[in-house]
Amino acid sequence: MSDLDEPDALAALLRRYRQAAGLSQRQLAESAGLGERTVRDLERGRVARPQRATVDRVADALRLGPADRALLHRSTANRRGEPGGAATGDGPLPRDPDPVPGAPLIPDLLAGVADRTARVPLPADPPDFTGRDAELQELIGHLGSTGTTTVVYGPPGIGKTSVIVRAARVAATLPDGVFFVDLRGTAARATSVRGALAQLLTDLGMDRRRLPGGTAERRACYLERVAGRSAILVLDNALDAEQVLPLLPAGGDWRVLISSRRRLADLAGARRLRLGALSDEDARHLLAEMVNPARLAAESGTTDELIHICGGLPLALRIAGSRLASRPGWTVGGLMDRLRDTRRRLDGLYAGDVEVRAAFTVSYRQLAPAPQAALRRLALLPWPAYNVAALADVLDADPEAATAVHAAIAEAGLLTPTAADGRFRLHDLLVLFGQERAHDEDDAAGREAALERVRTRLLATAVAVTSWFPTNRAPVVRFPFPEPRQVFDSARAALDWFEAERYAVVWAVRRTAEQHRAEEIIAVVEAVRGLADRHHHLAAWHELFRLAVDAAREANSPALEATLRNALGFALKYQARRPEEALPEHEQARRLYAEIGDRPGHAWSTLYTVGALHRSGRLPEALDRARLAATLFAEMGDEGAVVASYAVGDILRDLGRPVEAAEVHRRGLAELPDPAGRNRVRSGMIGYRLGLDLTAAGDLTGAVEVLDRALATFRAEHHPTGIAECLGALSETLALLGSPRAVAVGTEAVRICHEFGDLPRQAQAWYALGLAARAEGRTDDHAQCWEQARALCETTDVEGRRLAEKLAQG
C-alpha cells in the first residue's frame, strides 16, 4: 500500500501544502472562508467525512494545480467510504497490514509535495482552553522525570488532547523538543503502526523516499534514531496498547504523553490520569471565551441551565458556544428551547462537522455486543449511579460475566466512577445516546424484560434489608418476589445497601405503581416501615407511602388504607416537616377505623393526630387530643396510654409548663413495661423528652445525665434518628451549662445530622456550637456557626420556628 492510503494522508498533504505556501492555519481558514477550527481538525484528521466542497475551497485557497487538487481529493477516499476505504461495523477498528514481502511498493506520492518535510507541529491550543489546573500540574510533574509514560484517558469530548498538548507545550524544554503523532484511534481506520513510524522517522530527519517498507524494519530504524535523544513524545488519540507499544522509545531521555478514551490497562508501568467533567465555574469561563460575557450574564439563569445539561463536557460546551457565537441574534434561551427536549437534545448539539452524537458513536461501535447492550439498557434506568448487580440484571447474566462487561465499558472510557465503592454513572448526554440506541436496536419486549428483572430483584433485596429493622406489626400480605441477589450478615451491611440504592428502590416502587400491582406495593412498603421509623431521612418515605395508600384504595381494603395513611402522615410530619399535610391523613385513618369498628386502630390514629397538631403550633387542640387518646387506650388496657402520656408531656413543656411535663415523663418511664427489652427504644424516647423538660426547667445537670442515658440507649439500638435528637439537645444543654464537652458533642451532632440528611437537627447543632463559641469568647466562630444555623433552619413546624426565634433573639 502507498503511504497516500494511510488514514492521515489528507491531514499530511494539507499540512505540507499549507506550509509550502507559507500560510498559518488561520490565514488558510480566512482565505478559504472556513473556520479555523475546521482547518485545524482537517489537519489533525478529525473530520470523518470532509465534504467535497470543503476540500475544493481549501484547494482554491492554496492555488493548487489540477494534479495536486486530484491528489488532495484522492486522499479523502478512506473517509468517504469509497473503494479502498475502511470497513464498517462493530468491534475493533481495522488496522492496515504490512506489504506482502517481496512485492513492489507503490511510489510514495507524498514525497514530491515539498522538497523537505517539516516536523509535525503540536496542534494549536484551543483559544477557549480553561480550567484543568490540577491535571496540568500533575502532568507537568510527570514530564519532569526521565522515562515516564502517562496515559490521559476519559470519555469522548472531555478534552484529553487539549490537556496533553498544553502540558507538552509548557514542559517543552528538552533539547530535541516535542514529537507529535495523531493515532486516530476514533477514526474509521486508525493510524497503523507502520504509518505512525513513517511520520516519526521523517520527523527524526529520515528522507521519506528511503523509508523501509515493513513495520519491523521501520521499528528498527526508529529505535536506532531515538537512542541518545532527549525529547517529549505525544501520542494523541490512541486506540489501544497494541498500537502504542511499538512507538515507545527505548534509550535516550524520553517522556511520553498518551491520550486515549481507554485506560490502556495493558500498558505496563504507565501512570494514568482520568479526566472528569469541568466544574460549573470552568464551564462558564469556557463559554465566556466564546460568547460575549455580557450576553451570558443577561441570561444568567438560562446559562446555568445550559451548563447543567452539557454536564461539564467540553465538547458539548464548545458546540453550544460555537452555535451562539456564530448566531449573534440568538439568545441563550433560544438555544435552550432547542435543547430542553431530551429526545432532541443530541440533534441540537452539533456545529459544522462536530457533534456529540458522533463522538459517542465511535466509542460505542468499538464495544463488543454485550457491553453495547449493557450500555443501552443501563441508560433506561433513571438513577444517579449503578452497580454491577444492575448490569447483571439488565443483561440477565451471572456476576462474573457482568463484571467482565463492566470492565469492557470502563476500559472504553464510558463510565464515571463515583465516590462509593464499585458504583459508576453515565454522563447525562451518554444516557440520552444510550436511550436512542436502545429504541433503535432493542425491541419493546426485550427492553421491558430487562427493566422487569431489575425491578423485581431490587424490591426483593429491599425486603431482605428490612429483616434487620423489624416492626411490631405483623405483615399484612405475603411477599411476592423472587429470591434477592444479596443477603446481609449485619444491619450495617443492609443499611449501606439501602442507602446506596434508595433512588433505585423508589424507581422500582414507582414502576410497580404504574403497572397497578397493588399487592406488590403494599408488601414492600409495609416491609420497610421499620426502617422508615428509625431512619427518617434515608428515603422519600412520604412518596412511597402515598403510592401504598393509592394501592390500598385500589385493592378496596379500608384497614390497609387506614394503616398506610398513618404511615404517610408519620413521614409527612417527621421527614418532610409538613405537619399540616399530615393531619388530614391521620384524620381520614381515624374515620376508616371507626367505620370498620377497629378500636385500637382508632385510638392510635387519634394519637397520631396529636403530633400533627402539636408540630403545626396548635397546642391547646393537641393537648385535648392527647388526653382523649390516653383515655381511649386506658379503656382498652393498651400500653399506648404510656405513649400518649409522653405526647401530653411534650405539649405541656411547649406551653411553658416544663415541671409538669417532667412529672408526666417520669411517670411514663415508671409505667412502661419491659423498658430494657422490647420497649427499649420507647424508653429512650421518653428519656430524651425528660431531658428537654429538665433543660427548660433550668436543671441543666440533671438534663445532661438523662440525655446521656437516652443517647446510650439509642447508640445500642443503632437508632440514628434518636442519636441525632439526643446529640442536638445534649449539645445545647452542655453549651448553656458552659461544659467543655459542648464543642465535641456539637461537632459530632453536626457530622451525624449531615450524614443522615437531617437539616433541622443539624441547624440545632450549629446553634449549640455557636452558644459554646460565644461562652468561650470566640466571637467570629459564634457568628459563623449561627449563620450556618440560619441557612439550615426550616420554619415549617413548631421546632423550626422556635429555633428561628432563638437565633433572632441572639
Tab-separated table of C-alpha atoms in Angstrom, residues 199-526:
chain	number	residue	atom	x	y	z
A	199	GLN	CA	5.847	10.015	10.347
A	200	LEU	CA	8.210	9.687	13.313
A	201	LEU	CA	11.147	8.625	11.142
A	202	THR	CA	10.528	11.578	8.838
A	203	ASP	CA	10.292	13.893	11.842
A	204	LEU	CA	13.588	12.453	13.062
A	205	GLY	CA	15.233	13.503	9.793
A	206	MET	CA	14.976	10.434	7.565
A	207	ASP	CA	14.249	11.009	3.864
A	208	ARG	CA	10.719	9.749	3.318
A	209	ARG	CA	11.675	8.255	-0.030
A	210	ARG	CA	14.163	5.971	1.749
A	211	LEU	CA	11.798	4.599	4.385
A	212	PRO	CA	11.873	0.792	4.789
A	213	GLY	CA	8.734	-0.930	3.597
A	214	GLY	CA	7.869	-3.208	6.516
A	215	THR	CA	6.808	-2.344	10.037
A	216	ALA	CA	9.583	-4.333	11.677
A	217	GLU	CA	12.243	-2.616	9.588
A	218	ARG	CA	10.781	0.810	10.339
A	219	ARG	CA	10.684	-0.062	14.037
A	220	ALA	CA	14.375	-0.999	13.973
A	221	CYS	CA	15.296	2.292	12.251
A	222	TYR	CA	13.159	4.198	14.742
A	223	LEU	CA	14.848	2.666	17.788
A	224	GLU	CA	18.224	3.452	16.301
A	225	ARG	CA	17.322	7.116	15.773
A	226	VAL	CA	15.674	7.758	19.175
A	227	ALA	CA	18.643	6.381	21.119
A	228	GLY	CA	20.620	9.176	22.728
A	229	ARG	CA	17.943	11.836	22.148
A	230	SER	CA	16.055	13.823	24.790
A	231	ALA	CA	12.505	14.806	23.890
A	232	ILE	CA	8.777	14.561	24.646
A	233	LEU	CA	6.664	12.206	22.551
A	234	VAL	CA	2.934	12.962	22.365
A	235	LEU	CA	0.765	10.109	21.080
A	236	ASP	CA	-2.729	11.504	20.689
A	237	ASN	CA	-5.972	9.556	20.398
A	238	ALA	CA	-4.556	6.063	20.839
A	239	LEU	CA	-6.772	3.101	20.051
A	240	ASP	CA	-5.147	0.524	22.319
A	241	ALA	CA	-1.865	-0.636	23.844
A	242	GLU	CA	-1.052	-2.744	20.759
A	243	GLN	CA	-0.937	0.423	18.670
A	244	VAL	CA	1.195	2.302	21.209
A	245	LEU	CA	3.818	-0.226	22.313
A	246	PRO	CA	5.927	-0.246	19.084
A	247	LEU	CA	6.100	3.585	19.217
A	248	LEU	CA	7.586	3.858	22.692
A	249	PRO	CA	11.242	4.966	22.580
A	250	ALA	CA	13.962	2.791	24.076
A	251	GLY	CA	17.141	4.506	25.213
A	252	GLY	CA	17.745	8.204	25.494
A	253	ASP	CA	15.800	10.591	27.715
A	254	TRP	CA	12.186	10.449	26.532
A	255	ARG	CA	8.964	11.342	28.319
A	256	VAL	CA	5.751	10.079	26.714
A	257	LEU	CA	2.227	11.521	26.928
A	258	ILE	CA	-0.636	9.444	25.537
A	259	SER	CA	-4.299	10.365	25.214
A	260	SER	CA	-6.965	7.731	24.746
A	261	ARG	CA	-10.570	7.035	25.527
A	262	ARG	CA	-9.312	3.788	27.028
A	263	ARG	CA	-7.247	3.253	30.164
A	264	LEU	CA	-4.762	1.170	28.134
A	265	ALA	CA	-4.570	-1.228	31.056
A	266	ASP	CA	-2.156	-3.473	29.130
A	267	LEU	CA	0.457	-0.709	29.053
A	268	ALA	CA	2.571	-1.874	31.974
A	269	GLY	CA	4.339	0.726	34.093
A	270	ALA	CA	2.390	3.706	32.748
A	271	ARG	CA	0.949	6.328	35.021
A	272	ARG	CA	-2.692	7.181	34.438
A	273	LEU	CA	-4.804	10.298	34.801
A	274	ARG	CA	-8.546	10.201	34.253
A	275	LEU	CA	-10.102	13.442	33.055
A	276	GLY	CA	-13.509	14.223	34.512
A	277	ALA	CA	-16.098	16.892	33.800
A	278	LEU	CA	-15.321	20.588	34.128
A	279	SER	CA	-16.642	22.382	37.190
A	280	ASP	CA	-19.562	24.756	36.678
A	281	GLU	CA	-17.194	27.689	37.159
A	282	ASP	CA	-14.760	26.446	34.499
A	283	ALA	CA	-17.659	25.625	32.172
A	284	ARG	CA	-18.895	29.203	32.478
A	285	HIS	CA	-15.388	30.531	31.743
A	286	LEU	CA	-15.179	28.332	28.643
A	287	LEU	CA	-18.475	29.689	27.328
A	288	ALA	CA	-17.377	33.238	28.130
A	289	GLU	CA	-14.252	32.741	25.969
A	290	MET	CA	-16.532	32.047	23.006
A	291	VAL	CA	-19.571	34.220	23.712
A	292	ASN	CA	-19.688	37.801	24.937
A	293	PRO	CA	-19.796	37.511	28.756
A	294	ALA	CA	-22.374	40.311	28.929
A	295	ARG	CA	-24.640	38.246	26.699
A	296	LEU	CA	-24.363	35.300	29.089
A	297	ALA	CA	-24.799	37.486	32.185
A	298	ALA	CA	-28.026	38.926	30.755
A	299	GLU	CA	-29.495	35.402	30.913
A	300	SER	CA	-27.610	34.066	33.908
A	301	GLY	CA	-30.235	31.540	34.974
A	302	THR	CA	-30.633	30.147	31.465
A	303	THR	CA	-26.854	29.999	31.075
A	304	ASP	CA	-26.709	27.934	34.270
A	305	GLU	CA	-29.299	25.596	32.739
A	306	LEU	CA	-27.203	25.284	29.568
A	307	ILE	CA	-24.105	24.473	31.633
A	308	HIS	CA	-26.085	21.872	33.563
A	309	ILE	CA	-27.322	19.979	30.511
A	310	CYS	CA	-23.808	19.975	28.999
A	311	GLY	CA	-22.644	18.260	32.173
A	312	GLY	CA	-19.146	19.738	32.181
A	313	LEU	CA	-18.328	18.084	28.827
A	314	PRO	CA	-16.012	20.484	26.935
A	315	LEU	CA	-17.137	19.181	23.534
A	316	ALA	CA	-20.800	19.929	24.318
A	317	LEU	CA	-19.934	23.329	25.797
A	318	ARG	CA	-17.826	24.284	22.770
A	319	ILE	CA	-20.595	23.236	20.410
A	320	ALA	CA	-23.130	25.303	22.360
A	321	GLY	CA	-20.729	28.255	22.486
A	322	SER	CA	-19.981	27.955	18.764
A	323	ARG	CA	-23.681	27.977	17.885
A	324	LEU	CA	-24.233	31.106	19.968
A	325	ALA	CA	-21.089	32.839	18.687
A	326	SER	CA	-21.993	32.222	15.048
A	327	ARG	CA	-25.572	33.445	15.570
A	328	PRO	CA	-25.394	36.818	17.316
A	329	GLY	CA	-29.159	37.184	17.009
A	330	TRP	CA	-29.808	34.101	19.127
A	331	THR	CA	-30.421	34.325	22.839
A	332	VAL	CA	-29.234	31.666	25.267
A	333	GLY	CA	-32.916	30.982	25.874
A	334	GLY	CA	-33.415	30.418	22.148
A	335	LEU	CA	-30.722	27.775	22.115
A	336	MET	CA	-32.158	26.187	25.276
A	337	ASP	CA	-35.582	25.981	23.601
A	338	ARG	CA	-33.901	23.655	21.104
A	339	LEU	CA	-32.148	21.606	23.781
A	340	ARG	CA	-34.704	21.173	26.585
A	341	ASP	CA	-36.486	18.281	24.908
A	342	THR	CA	-34.268	15.354	25.892
A	343	ARG	CA	-35.452	13.377	22.873
A	344	ARG	CA	-33.962	16.027	20.549
A	345	ARG	CA	-31.058	17.300	22.640
A	346	LEU	CA	-28.351	15.427	20.766
A	347	ASP	CA	-29.794	16.767	17.491
A	348	GLY	CA	-29.093	20.280	18.737
A	349	LEU	CA	-25.533	19.634	19.923
A	350	TYR	CA	-23.733	19.980	16.614
A	351	ALA	CA	-21.670	22.689	14.968
A	352	GLY	CA	-20.421	22.166	11.435
A	353	ASP	CA	-18.743	18.764	11.206
A	354	VAL	CA	-18.580	18.342	15.001
A	355	GLU	CA	-21.341	16.711	17.037
A	356	VAL	CA	-21.694	14.992	20.381
A	357	ARG	CA	-23.593	12.030	18.984
A	358	ALA	CA	-20.783	11.205	16.551
A	359	ALA	CA	-18.212	11.270	19.350
A	360	PHE	CA	-20.248	8.751	21.365
A	361	THR	CA	-20.980	6.602	18.316
A	362	VAL	CA	-17.309	5.900	17.685
A	363	SER	CA	-16.723	4.550	21.198
A	364	TYR	CA	-19.999	2.632	21.154
A	365	ARG	CA	-19.162	0.891	17.861
A	366	GLN	CA	-15.809	-0.223	19.276
A	367	LEU	CA	-17.588	-2.213	22.016
A	368	ALA	CA	-18.497	-5.871	21.669
A	369	PRO	CA	-22.241	-6.740	21.555
A	370	ALA	CA	-22.661	-7.485	25.290
A	371	PRO	CA	-21.162	-4.169	26.516
A	372	GLN	CA	-23.210	-2.357	23.866
A	373	ALA	CA	-26.401	-3.988	25.171
A	374	ALA	CA	-25.452	-3.170	28.757
A	375	LEU	CA	-24.888	0.492	27.973
A	376	ARG	CA	-28.199	0.729	26.094
A	377	ARG	CA	-30.207	-0.852	28.897
A	378	LEU	CA	-28.496	0.932	31.778
A	379	ALA	CA	-29.462	4.180	30.034
A	380	LEU	CA	-33.119	3.202	30.531
A	381	LEU	CA	-32.689	3.321	34.319
A	382	PRO	CA	-33.175	6.909	35.580
A	383	TRP	CA	-30.762	6.597	38.505
A	384	PRO	CA	-27.819	8.769	39.506
A	385	ALA	CA	-25.480	5.738	39.687
A	386	TYR	CA	-25.366	1.991	39.008
A	387	ASN	CA	-23.529	-1.088	40.229
A	388	VAL	CA	-22.562	-4.406	38.677
A	389	ALA	CA	-25.695	-6.061	40.086
A	390	ALA	CA	-27.886	-3.751	37.987
A	391	LEU	CA	-25.731	-4.525	34.982
A	392	ALA	CA	-26.183	-8.249	35.606
A	393	ASP	CA	-29.955	-7.794	35.792
A	394	VAL	CA	-30.297	-5.827	32.548
A	395	LEU	CA	-28.248	-8.499	30.755
A	396	ASP	CA	-29.695	-11.477	32.677
A	397	ALA	CA	-26.083	-12.503	33.285
A	398	ASP	CA	-24.204	-14.052	36.171
A	399	PRO	CA	-21.993	-11.799	38.332
A	400	GLU	CA	-18.750	-12.957	36.696
A	401	ALA	CA	-19.976	-12.167	33.186
A	402	ALA	CA	-21.398	-8.832	34.357
A	403	THR	CA	-18.054	-7.904	35.916
A	404	ALA	CA	-16.296	-8.586	32.615
A	405	VAL	CA	-18.812	-6.419	30.733
A	406	HIS	CA	-18.372	-3.646	33.281
A	407	ALA	CA	-14.597	-3.797	32.769
A	408	ALA	CA	-15.018	-3.516	28.995
A	409	ILE	CA	-17.237	-0.427	29.221
A	410	ALA	CA	-14.931	1.147	31.793
A	411	GLU	CA	-11.858	0.465	29.619
A	412	ALA	CA	-13.620	2.278	26.759
A	413	GLY	CA	-13.841	5.388	28.955
A	414	LEU	CA	-17.632	5.441	29.023
A	415	LEU	CA	-18.147	5.033	32.781
A	416	THR	CA	-17.551	7.588	35.509
A	417	PRO	CA	-16.674	6.021	38.876
A	418	THR	CA	-18.421	7.540	41.884
A	419	ALA	CA	-17.154	8.064	45.409
A	420	ALA	CA	-18.967	4.913	46.553
A	421	ASP	CA	-17.021	1.691	46.070
A	422	GLY	CA	-17.958	-0.214	42.945
A	423	ARG	CA	-20.573	2.262	41.754
A	424	PHE	CA	-20.462	4.199	38.497
A	425	ARG	CA	-22.514	6.570	36.415
A	426	LEU	CA	-23.007	7.512	32.782
A	427	HIS	CA	-22.717	11.093	31.618
A	428	ASP	CA	-26.193	12.593	31.145
A	429	LEU	CA	-25.622	13.055	27.399
A	430	LEU	CA	-24.365	9.483	27.102
A	431	VAL	CA	-27.607	8.379	28.799
A	432	LEU	CA	-29.586	10.099	26.027
A	433	PHE	CA	-27.377	8.444	23.418
A	434	GLY	CA	-27.892	5.048	25.073
A	435	GLN	CA	-31.660	5.550	25.100
A	436	GLU	CA	-31.585	6.327	21.368
A	437	ARG	CA	-29.639	3.163	20.691
A	438	ALA	CA	-31.992	1.108	22.898
A	439	HIS	CA	-35.052	2.231	20.969
A	440	ASP	CA	-33.312	1.669	17.626
A	441	GLU	CA	-31.654	-1.669	18.384
A	442	ASP	CA	-33.812	-3.439	21.009
A	443	ASP	CA	-37.437	-4.429	20.594
A	444	ALA	CA	-40.003	-3.323	23.166
A	445	ALA	CA	-40.286	-6.817	24.668
A	446	GLY	CA	-36.539	-7.001	25.268
A	447	ARG	CA	-36.443	-3.584	26.933
A	448	GLU	CA	-39.378	-4.452	29.195
A	449	ALA	CA	-37.904	-7.802	30.181
A	450	ALA	CA	-34.654	-6.111	31.237
A	451	LEU	CA	-36.482	-3.491	33.303
A	452	GLU	CA	-38.649	-6.138	34.964
A	453	ARG	CA	-35.617	-8.143	36.044
A	454	VAL	CA	-34.158	-5.024	37.633
A	455	ARG	CA	-37.442	-4.070	39.327
A	456	THR	CA	-38.170	-7.419	40.937
A	457	ARG	CA	-34.597	-8.015	42.126
A	458	LEU	CA	-34.427	-4.543	43.656
A	459	LEU	CA	-37.652	-4.974	45.579
A	460	ALA	CA	-36.667	-8.473	46.713
A	461	THR	CA	-33.377	-7.160	48.089
A	462	ALA	CA	-35.063	-4.159	49.717
A	463	VAL	CA	-37.320	-6.510	51.658
A	464	ALA	CA	-34.287	-8.624	52.637
A	465	VAL	CA	-32.812	-5.449	54.149
A	466	THR	CA	-35.875	-4.905	56.324
A	467	SER	CA	-35.388	-8.162	58.206
A	468	TRP	CA	-32.728	-6.273	60.182
A	469	PHE	CA	-35.204	-3.472	61.014
A	470	PRO	CA	-38.410	-5.240	62.069
A	471	THR	CA	-41.614	-3.543	63.137
A	472	ASN	CA	-44.044	-4.660	65.832
A	473	ARG	CA	-46.724	-5.016	63.166
A	474	ALA	CA	-47.421	-8.356	61.527
A	475	PRO	CA	-47.132	-8.346	57.689
A	476	VAL	CA	-50.491	-7.857	56.030
A	477	VAL	CA	-49.703	-9.510	52.688
A	478	ARG	CA	-47.301	-12.223	51.505
A	479	PHE	CA	-44.092	-11.049	49.867
A	480	PRO	CA	-44.480	-11.964	46.140
A	481	PHE	CA	-40.941	-11.585	44.727
A	482	PRO	CA	-38.091	-13.959	43.791
A	483	GLU	CA	-35.029	-14.556	45.923
A	484	PRO	CA	-32.841	-11.473	46.324
A	485	ARG	CA	-29.402	-11.270	44.691
A	486	GLN	CA	-27.818	-10.369	48.027
A	487	VAL	CA	-28.089	-11.475	51.635
A	488	PHE	CA	-26.762	-9.418	54.519
A	489	ASP	CA	-24.829	-10.568	57.549
A	490	SER	CA	-25.320	-7.392	59.581
A	491	ALA	CA	-27.630	-4.439	59.991
A	492	ARG	CA	-24.788	-2.152	58.860
A	493	ALA	CA	-24.348	-4.013	55.572
A	494	ALA	CA	-28.100	-3.999	54.954
A	495	LEU	CA	-28.362	-0.303	55.696
A	496	ASP	CA	-25.387	0.523	53.454
A	497	TRP	CA	-27.073	-1.298	50.559
A	498	PHE	CA	-30.365	0.516	51.031
A	499	GLU	CA	-28.673	3.894	51.337
A	500	ALA	CA	-26.722	3.304	48.122
A	501	GLU	CA	-29.783	2.003	46.245
A	502	ARG	CA	-32.517	4.257	47.644
A	503	TYR	CA	-33.122	6.096	44.356
A	504	ALA	CA	-33.300	2.795	42.530
A	505	VAL	CA	-35.761	1.391	45.094
A	506	VAL	CA	-38.021	4.435	44.741
A	507	TRP	CA	-37.887	3.975	40.957
A	508	ALA	CA	-38.865	0.323	41.356
A	509	VAL	CA	-41.865	1.191	43.549
A	510	ARG	CA	-42.960	3.899	41.118
A	511	ARG	CA	-42.766	1.451	38.234
A	512	THR	CA	-44.773	-1.056	40.254
A	513	ALA	CA	-47.432	1.608	40.813
A	514	GLU	CA	-47.541	2.423	37.101
A	515	GLN	CA	-48.246	-1.254	36.472
A	516	HIS	CA	-51.052	-1.204	39.080
A	517	ARG	CA	-49.502	-4.069	41.070
A	518	ALA	CA	-51.228	-3.095	44.315
A	519	GLU	CA	-50.303	-6.219	46.280
A	520	GLU	CA	-46.602	-5.809	45.496
A	521	ILE	CA	-46.508	-2.159	46.527
A	522	ILE	CA	-48.240	-2.874	49.804
A	523	ALA	CA	-45.896	-5.798	50.557
A	524	VAL	CA	-42.773	-3.681	50.013
A	525	VAL	CA	-43.950	-0.552	51.802
A	526	GLU	CA	-45.242	-2.473	54.809
